């Protein structure tokens, strides 16, 4: 049940608030001292706290309320706290709101406004708890993955990446071919290395070849080797990647760039483990775990006749999809901090810019942006200007002098003076709205 804790030394205040809350199916708890209130918080599941500012007779400084608020914030940093204050304590209450209090209500309070504020904060509290629960679940899952598998120091925080890694590590110990799909720069080779590190052949070599970085006429020689004189410039015999990867893993990146003759030879190796070097009739054998990757639409290439369908199904026994960085935004800031490696700090505006940018170049683009910013920062906090992200991707900065006085007055009127509701309507935090109320000389009623 939704629960609100009232901490006030005046029993009549506790009774009045308890009655108002109970009529709206909110369970009230009452504590007459800060110590009793903190003890209740330790054993009860409380959604919102309503606290007085003074607890000793003839004391009006509000210092006791400040101390209680800080104690609650220290032990329960996400718990919404509403301050009950007389007008003489209004300045202190506003300062506490700036420090993180949810709202303040002046005595005598208006029941309708109080209940509206409590209802909003209970909903917020529930959402906060759900976010915290989800965050803790993701953290436990990351810890579990790291304890069970070798992740090669990979930095991630998103659920999407956790799911990708879980699948990659689960299939690692089998010897079936794996196709890793995803956009350029997303980290497909890192996933391939992790599959190898958790495989039965992890003590063998891990050999990677980018099929898209080689001229078509050299790809076969690169994969299968070549005898001396097999092509112009081949002055001596050379081993191919299959021979080098014998007993380990061969990672074929950009497999869609492999020409059709090479595809046919690759299919044979996958089926029999046999191949011939370019220019040789001698059959060789290699036991290799093949992983491949592509950002191309292989099914479309099959229809176009540029990729063999039998090879596709041979390579794609298991498909591990690596989402683009834009689809796993929880990874952006941890990766940025990892790339910075303590050389500079990310300013708040830079963090916002990183999170709002779509990252078409994925992790590779993020790394380049951070490297550039770190070099230019001179040890200062990194700003959006140092990141130099394309302007088209940046969200327009909000003018901090807006909304206008009239907009604030209208929002407060429509919200019946409830600051939390008015702030939501304006797209501001409560603290930001209080600063504008103060600047414009307006009287926010809580």
Coordinates of N, CA and C in Angstrom, one line a residue, residues 179 181 256-257 260 263 294-309 312-313 316:
X179 N 27.5 -16.2 -37.2 CA 27.5 -15.0 -38.0 C 27.1 -13.8 -37.1
X181 N 26.1 -10.0 -36.8 CA 25.6 -9.0 -37.7 C 25.5 -7.7 -36.9
X256 N 30.5 -10.4 -46.7 CA 29.8 -10.1 -47.9 C 30.7 -9.7 -49.1
X257 N 31.9 -9.2 -48.7 CA 32.8 -8.8 -49.8 C 33.6 -9.9 -50.4
X260 N 32.7 -14.7 -55.4 CA 32.0 -16.0 -55.5 C 33.0 -17.1 -55.6
X263 N 34.0 -17.8 -52.2 CA 32.8 -18.3 -51.4 C 32.7 -19.8 -51.6
X294 N 29.1 -9.3 -40.8 CA 28.8 -8.4 -41.9 C 27.8 -7.4 -41.5
X295 N 27.8 -6.3 -42.2 CA 26.8 -5.2 -42.0 C 25.9 -5.2 -43.3
X296 N 26.2 -6.1 -44.2 CA 25.4 -6.2 -45.4 C 24.1 -7.1 -45.3
X297 N 23.2 -6.9 -46.1 CA 22.0 -7.7 -46.2 C 22.3 -8.9 -47.0
X298 N 22.7 -10.0 -46.4 CA 23.1 -11.1 -47.2 C 22.0 -11.8 -48.0
X299 N 20.8 -11.7 -47.4 CA 19.6 -12.3 -48.1 C 19.3 -11.5 -49.4
X300 N 19.5 -10.2 -49.4 CA 19.3 -9.4 -50.6 C 20.4 -9.8 -51.6
X301 N 21.6 -10.0 -51.1 CA 22.7 -10.4 -52.0 C 22.5 -11.8 -52.6
X302 N 21.9 -12.7 -51.8 CA 21.5 -14.0 -52.4 C 20.6 -13.8 -53.6
X303 N 19.5 -13.0 -53.4 CA 18.6 -12.8 -54.5 C 19.2 -12.1 -55.7
X304 N 20.3 -11.3 -55.4 CA 21.0 -10.6 -56.5 C 22.0 -11.5 -57.1
X305 N 22.2 -12.7 -56.6 CA 23.2 -13.6 -57.1 C 24.6 -13.3 -56.8
X306 N 24.9 -12.5 -55.8 CA 26.3 -12.2 -55.4 C 26.7 -12.8 -54.1
X307 N 25.8 -13.6 -53.5 CA 26.3 -14.4 -52.4 C 25.6 -15.8 -52.4
X308 N 26.4 -16.8 -52.2 CA 25.8 -18.2 -52.3 C 24.9 -18.5 -51.1
X309 N 23.7 -19.0 -51.4 CA 22.7 -19.3 -50.4 C 23.2 -20.5 -49.5
X312 N 25.6 -19.1 -47.0 CA 24.9 -18.3 -46.0 C 24.3 -19.2 -44.9
X313 N 23.7 -20.3 -45.3 CA 23.1 -21.1 -44.2 C 24.2 -21.9 -43.5
X316 N 25.5 -19.1 -41.1 CA 24.5 -18.5 -40.2 C 23.8 -19.6 -39.4

